[in-house]
Structure formats: C-alpha cells, structure tokens
C-alpha cells in the first residue's frame, strides 16, 4: 500500500459525459501527478500540482482539467468523453519531486 | 525531448534463470532515473532511483545499474513472484515531468 488513495476504482460512462476522478496523496506529500495508461501508449504524464499550484503540464487534452485543493487532495475532470479516453488513470504523489508513489488507479470505460 | 526505450518488450525466464532488462535513455541533463514494478491492473510500485553514472542499487534479487546512456535491471535467480512489468523512467534537470518507457513484461516460469 503506497498510501495514495484514488476513487472510484471503476467508472463506466457514455460518450459525451463528464466525470471526476479523485486522489488523496500520501501524508506530507505536496506534489500530485496525474497519468493516463492505455494499452497502446503506456504511461502518459498529464499534469502536476504542487501545494495547490500547477507545476508541469504534459499531453493533457483541453477537455481535461485538474485542480489541487487546500487539503492537498486533487481532482481530474474529464469532459466530452470519447471512446479513446477509456484507460487507467493513475495519481501519484511525491515529497521530493523525484520518486513518485502511485495510487491503485481508476479504470475508466467509455461506452 | 526526453526519450526512454526499454528492451526486450517481453521476457520469459525459467525460475532461477538470471537475466537483465535494458533501459536506454536520452535526456538533457539527468536529474534521476527510476525503476518501477507494475502488476496487472495495479499502480506502479517504486523500486530504485539512480542519480549518476556508475551508481548501483540492490533490493533482494534486483540490482539496478546506470551508465550515461543506459540503465540495466539485473534479476538474479528470479522467482515466479517476480513476474510483472518493469518500467524505467527519467527526469531531466530543472523539470518536474517524468518520462516513462513502455516497460518490459517479465514472466518467470516455475
């Protein structure tokens, strides 16, 4: 158990819908990272927050957004969902900005 | 742009048969190279961080080494429970983003 929690574990929704994924980092970690993992593309970095502020951005679509709240939990919002958005979404946290500790992931299925 | 290439894509070993996984990387100034283990449907589990060429780290049957262009994950006398996908990742100096390779899927047969 890494200490990072993610909810929900599974999410099934229809195309065009909007969903919110939630992540709670390890106690004391200020950085939160979001990744998307699909079978054909591996682990893709989406975005990072540090103590409430956006620090780095990867290949995150405009339909996706994230935020980190004062209690350090983070939410990833995915809107206008397409079939291709079906994937595992992982959250990771870090205290040093180097080693990252991953949560169990949310499996999103868009039908 | 940072790049990470892992080989082989898949590796099947008999229990006790030692081998190595390769991670070739291109980065403009290495801040850190990371190895993770990932079981199917689970989040990656952190194994090692290597910071500079010549550095080595060990954990049980795993040993990670680093050169200026590559890292190797040596697995000595593997057991079936070592079966997993092993991911390599790099972080460039001055950047927060970590770039992952696509992994080597290891299967250890009893």
CSV table of N, CA, C and O in Angstrom, one decimal, chain A residues 31 33 35 37 40-43 45 48 55-59 88 90 96-105 107, chain B residues 1 31-32 34 36 38 40-46 48-49 51 57 85 87 91 95-102:
chain,number,residue,atom,x,y,z
A,31,UNK,N,3.2,17.3,-3.7
A,31,UNK,CA,3.1,17.2,-5.2
A,31,UNK,C,2.1,16.0,-5.5
A,31,UNK,O,2.2,15.0,-5.0
A,33,UNK,N,0.6,14.1,-9.1
A,33,UNK,CA,0.8,13.9,-10.6
A,33,UNK,C,-0.4,13.1,-11.1
A,33,UNK,O,-0.8,12.1,-10.4
A,35,UNK,N,-1.6,10.6,-14.4
A,35,UNK,CA,-1.1,9.9,-15.6
A,35,UNK,C,-2.3,9.1,-16.2
A,35,UNK,O,-3.2,8.7,-15.5
A,37,UNK,N,-2.9,5.7,-18.6
A,37,UNK,CA,-2.2,4.5,-19.1
A,37,UNK,C,-3.2,3.7,-20.0
A,37,UNK,O,-4.2,3.2,-19.5
A,40,UNK,N,-2.0,0.8,-25.7
A,40,UNK,CA,-1.1,1.1,-26.8
A,40,UNK,C,-0.1,2.2,-26.5
A,40,UNK,O,0.8,2.4,-27.4
A,41,UNK,N,-0.3,2.9,-25.4
A,41,UNK,CA,0.6,4.1,-25.3
A,41,UNK,C,1.3,4.1,-24.0
A,41,UNK,O,2.1,5.1,-23.7
A,42,UNK,N,1.2,3.2,-23.1
A,42,UNK,CA,2.0,3.2,-21.9
A,42,UNK,C,1.5,4.3,-21.0
A,42,UNK,O,0.4,4.8,-21.1
A,43,UNK,N,2.4,4.7,-20.1
A,43,UNK,CA,2.1,5.6,-19.0
A,43,UNK,C,2.4,7.0,-19.5
A,43,UNK,O,3.5,7.4,-19.7
A,45,UNK,N,2.2,11.1,-18.9
A,45,UNK,CA,2.1,12.2,-17.9
A,45,UNK,C,1.0,13.2,-18.4
A,45,UNK,O,1.1,13.7,-19.5
A,48,UNK,N,0.9,18.1,-13.3
A,48,UNK,CA,1.4,18.0,-11.9
A,48,UNK,C,1.0,19.3,-11.2
A,48,UNK,O,1.0,20.4,-11.7
A,55,UNK,N,2.3,22.9,-11.7
A,55,UNK,CA,3.7,23.0,-11.9
A,55,UNK,C,4.2,22.5,-13.3
A,55,UNK,O,5.2,23.0,-13.8
A,56,UNK,N,3.6,21.5,-13.8
A,56,UNK,CA,4.0,21.0,-15.1
A,56,UNK,C,2.8,20.4,-15.8
A,56,UNK,O,1.9,19.9,-15.2
A,57,UNK,N,2.9,20.5,-17.1
A,57,UNK,CA,1.9,20.0,-18.0
A,57,UNK,C,2.4,19.1,-19.0
A,57,UNK,O,3.4,19.4,-19.7
A,58,UNK,N,1.8,18.0,-19.2
A,58,UNK,CA,2.2,17.0,-20.3
A,58,UNK,C,1.2,17.1,-21.4
A,58,UNK,O,0.7,18.1,-21.8
A,59,UNK,N,0.9,15.9,-21.9
A,59,UNK,CA,0.0,15.8,-23.1
A,59,UNK,C,-1.5,15.8,-22.6
A,59,UNK,O,-2.2,14.9,-23.0
A,88,UNK,N,-6.7,3.5,-17.9
A,88,UNK,CA,-6.4,3.5,-16.4
A,88,UNK,C,-5.9,4.9,-16.1
A,88,UNK,O,-5.0,5.4,-16.8
A,90,UNK,N,-4.0,7.1,-13.3
A,90,UNK,CA,-3.3,7.0,-12.0
A,90,UNK,C,-2.9,8.4,-11.5
A,90,UNK,O,-2.6,9.3,-12.2
A,96,UNK,N,9.7,14.7,-2.7
A,96,UNK,CA,10.9,15.2,-3.1
A,96,UNK,C,10.9,15.8,-4.5
A,96,UNK,O,11.8,16.4,-5.0
A,97,UNK,N,9.8,15.4,-5.3
A,97,UNK,CA,9.7,15.8,-6.7
A,97,UNK,C,10.5,14.8,-7.5
A,97,UNK,O,10.6,15.0,-8.7
A,98,UNK,N,11.0,13.7,-6.9
A,98,UNK,CA,11.7,12.7,-7.7
A,98,UNK,C,10.9,11.4,-7.6
A,98,UNK,O,10.0,11.1,-8.5
A,99,UNK,N,11.1,10.6,-6.6
A,99,UNK,CA,10.4,9.3,-6.5
A,99,UNK,C,8.9,9.6,-6.4
A,99,UNK,O,8.5,10.4,-5.6
A,100,UNK,N,8.1,8.9,-7.1
A,100,UNK,CA,6.7,9.1,-7.1
A,100,UNK,C,6.0,7.8,-6.6
A,100,UNK,O,6.4,6.7,-6.9
A,101,UNK,N,5.0,8.0,-5.8
A,101,UNK,CA,4.3,6.8,-5.2
A,101,UNK,C,2.9,6.9,-5.8
A,101,UNK,O,2.1,7.9,-5.7
A,102,UNK,N,2.5,5.7,-6.5
A,102,UNK,CA,1.3,5.7,-7.2
A,102,UNK,C,0.1,5.1,-6.4
A,102,UNK,O,0.3,4.2,-5.6
A,103,UNK,N,-1.1,5.6,-6.8
A,103,UNK,CA,-2.3,5.0,-6.2
A,103,UNK,C,-2.7,3.8,-7.0
A,103,UNK,O,-2.0,3.5,-8.0
A,104,UNK,N,-3.8,3.2,-6.6
A,104,UNK,CA,-4.3,2.0,-7.3
A,104,UNK,C,-4.9,2.2,-8.6
A,104,UNK,O,-5.2,1.3,-9.4
A,105,UNK,N,-5.2,3.5,-9.0
A,105,UNK,CA,-5.8,3.8,-10.3
A,105,UNK,C,-7.3,3.8,-10.3
A,105,UNK,O,-8.0,3.2,-9.5
A,107,UNK,N,-10.1,2.8,-13.3
A,107,UNK,CA,-10.3,2.3,-14.6
A,107,UNK,C,-11.6,2.9,-15.2
A,107,UNK,O,-12.7,2.7,-14.7
B,1,UNK,N,13.6,16.5,-26.7
B,1,UNK,CA,12.5,15.8,-25.9
B,1,UNK,C,13.1,14.5,-25.3
B,1,UNK,O,13.9,13.8,-25.9
B,31,UNK,N,18.4,14.2,-14.0
B,31,UNK,CA,18.1,14.5,-12.6
B,31,UNK,C,18.0,13.2,-11.8
B,31,UNK,O,18.4,13.1,-10.6
B,32,UNK,N,17.3,12.2,-12.5
B,32,UNK,CA,17.1,10.9,-11.8
B,32,UNK,C,16.6,9.9,-12.8
B,32,UNK,O,15.9,10.3,-13.8
B,34,UNK,N,14.5,6.2,-12.7
B,34,UNK,CA,13.7,5.5,-11.8
B,34,UNK,C,13.3,4.1,-12.4
B,34,UNK,O,13.1,4.0,-13.6
B,36,UNK,N,10.4,1.1,-11.7
B,36,UNK,CA,9.2,0.7,-11.1
B,36,UNK,C,8.8,-0.7,-11.5
B,36,UNK,O,9.1,-1.1,-12.6
B,38,UNK,N,5.2,-3.0,-12.0
B,38,UNK,CA,3.8,-2.8,-12.1
B,38,UNK,C,3.2,-4.2,-12.3
B,38,UNK,O,3.5,-4.9,-13.3
B,40,UNK,N,-0.4,-6.4,-13.1
B,40,UNK,CA,-1.6,-6.1,-14.0
B,40,UNK,C,-2.7,-5.4,-13.2
B,40,UNK,O,-3.1,-5.8,-12.1
B,41,UNK,N,-3.2,-4.3,-13.8
B,41,UNK,CA,-4.3,-3.6,-13.2
B,41,UNK,C,-4.0,-2.8,-11.9
B,41,UNK,O,-4.8,-2.2,-11.3
B,42,UNK,N,-2.7,-2.7,-11.5
B,42,UNK,CA,-2.3,-2.0,-10.3
B,42,UNK,C,-1.4,-0.8,-10.6
B,42,UNK,O,-0.9,-0.7,-11.8
B,43,UNK,N,-1.2,0.0,-9.7
B,43,UNK,CA,-0.3,1.2,-9.9
B,43,UNK,C,1.1,0.8,-9.8
B,43,UNK,O,1.5,-0.2,-9.1
B,44,UNK,N,2.0,1.5,-10.5
B,44,UNK,CA,3.4,1.2,-10.4
B,44,UNK,C,4.0,1.3,-9.0
B,44,UNK,O,3.6,2.2,-8.3
B,45,UNK,N,4.9,0.4,-8.7
B,45,UNK,CA,5.5,0.4,-7.3
B,45,UNK,C,6.9,0.8,-7.5
B,45,UNK,O,7.7,0.2,-8.2
B,46,UNK,N,7.3,1.9,-6.7
B,46,UNK,CA,8.7,2.4,-6.8
B,46,UNK,C,9.7,1.4,-6.3
B,46,UNK,O,9.5,0.7,-5.3
B,48,UNK,N,13.7,1.8,-7.4
B,48,UNK,CA,15.0,2.4,-7.3
B,48,UNK,C,15.0,3.8,-7.9
B,48,UNK,O,14.3,4.1,-8.9
B,49,UNK,N,15.9,4.7,-7.4
B,49,UNK,CA,16.3,5.9,-8.1
B,49,UNK,C,17.9,5.8,-8.2
B,49,UNK,O,18.6,5.5,-7.3
B,51,UNK,N,21.1,8.3,-9.7
B,51,UNK,CA,21.3,9.7,-10.0
B,51,UNK,C,22.5,10.0,-10.9
B,51,UNK,O,22.5,11.0,-11.7
B,57,UNK,N,22.2,0.1,-7.2
B,57,UNK,CA,21.3,-0.1,-6.1
B,57,UNK,C,20.8,-1.5,-6.1
B,57,UNK,O,20.5,-2.1,-7.2
B,85,UNK,N,5.5,-6.2,-15.0
B,85,UNK,CA,6.1,-5.3,-15.9
B,85,UNK,C,7.0,-4.4,-15.2
B,85,UNK,O,6.6,-3.8,-14.2
B,87,UNK,N,9.1,-0.9,-15.3
B,87,UNK,CA,9.1,0.3,-16.0
B,87,UNK,C,10.3,1.2,-15.6
B,87,UNK,O,10.7,1.2,-14.5
B,91,UNK,N,14.0,11.7,-15.4
B,91,UNK,CA,13.6,13.1,-15.1
B,91,UNK,C,14.8,14.0,-15.4
B,91,UNK,O,15.9,13.7,-15.0
B,95,UNK,N,13.3,20.1,-14.3
B,95,UNK,CA,12.0,19.8,-14.8
B,95,UNK,C,11.3,18.8,-13.8
B,95,UNK,O,12.0,18.0,-13.1
B,96,UNK,N,10.0,18.9,-13.7
B,96,UNK,CA,9.2,18.1,-12.8
B,96,UNK,C,8.7,16.8,-13.5
B,96,UNK,O,8.5,15.8,-12.9
B,97,UNK,N,8.6,17.0,-14.8
B,97,UNK,CA,8.0,15.9,-15.6
B,97,UNK,C,8.9,14.7,-15.6
B,97,UNK,O,10.1,14.8,-15.7
B,98,UNK,N,8.2,13.5,-15.5
B,98,UNK,CA,8.9,12.2,-15.6
B,98,UNK,C,8.5,11.5,-16.8
B,98,UNK,O,7.2,11.4,-17.1
B,99,UNK,N,9.4,11.0,-17.7
B,99,UNK,CA,9.0,10.3,-18.9
B,99,UNK,C,9.3,8.8,-18.7
B,99,UNK,O,10.4,8.4,-18.3
B,100,UNK,N,8.2,8.1,-18.9
B,100,UNK,CA,8.3,6.6,-18.8
B,100,UNK,C,8.5,5.9,-20.1
B,100,UNK,O,8.0,6.3,-21.1
B,101,UNK,N,9.2,4.7,-20.0
B,101,UNK,CA,9.3,3.8,-21.1
B,101,UNK,C,8.0,2.9,-21.1
B,101,UNK,O,7.2,3.0,-20.2
B,102,UNK,N,7.9,2.1,-22.1
B,102,UNK,CA,6.7,1.3,-22.2
B,102,UNK,C,6.8,0.0,-21.5
B,102,UNK,O,5.9,-0.8,-21.4
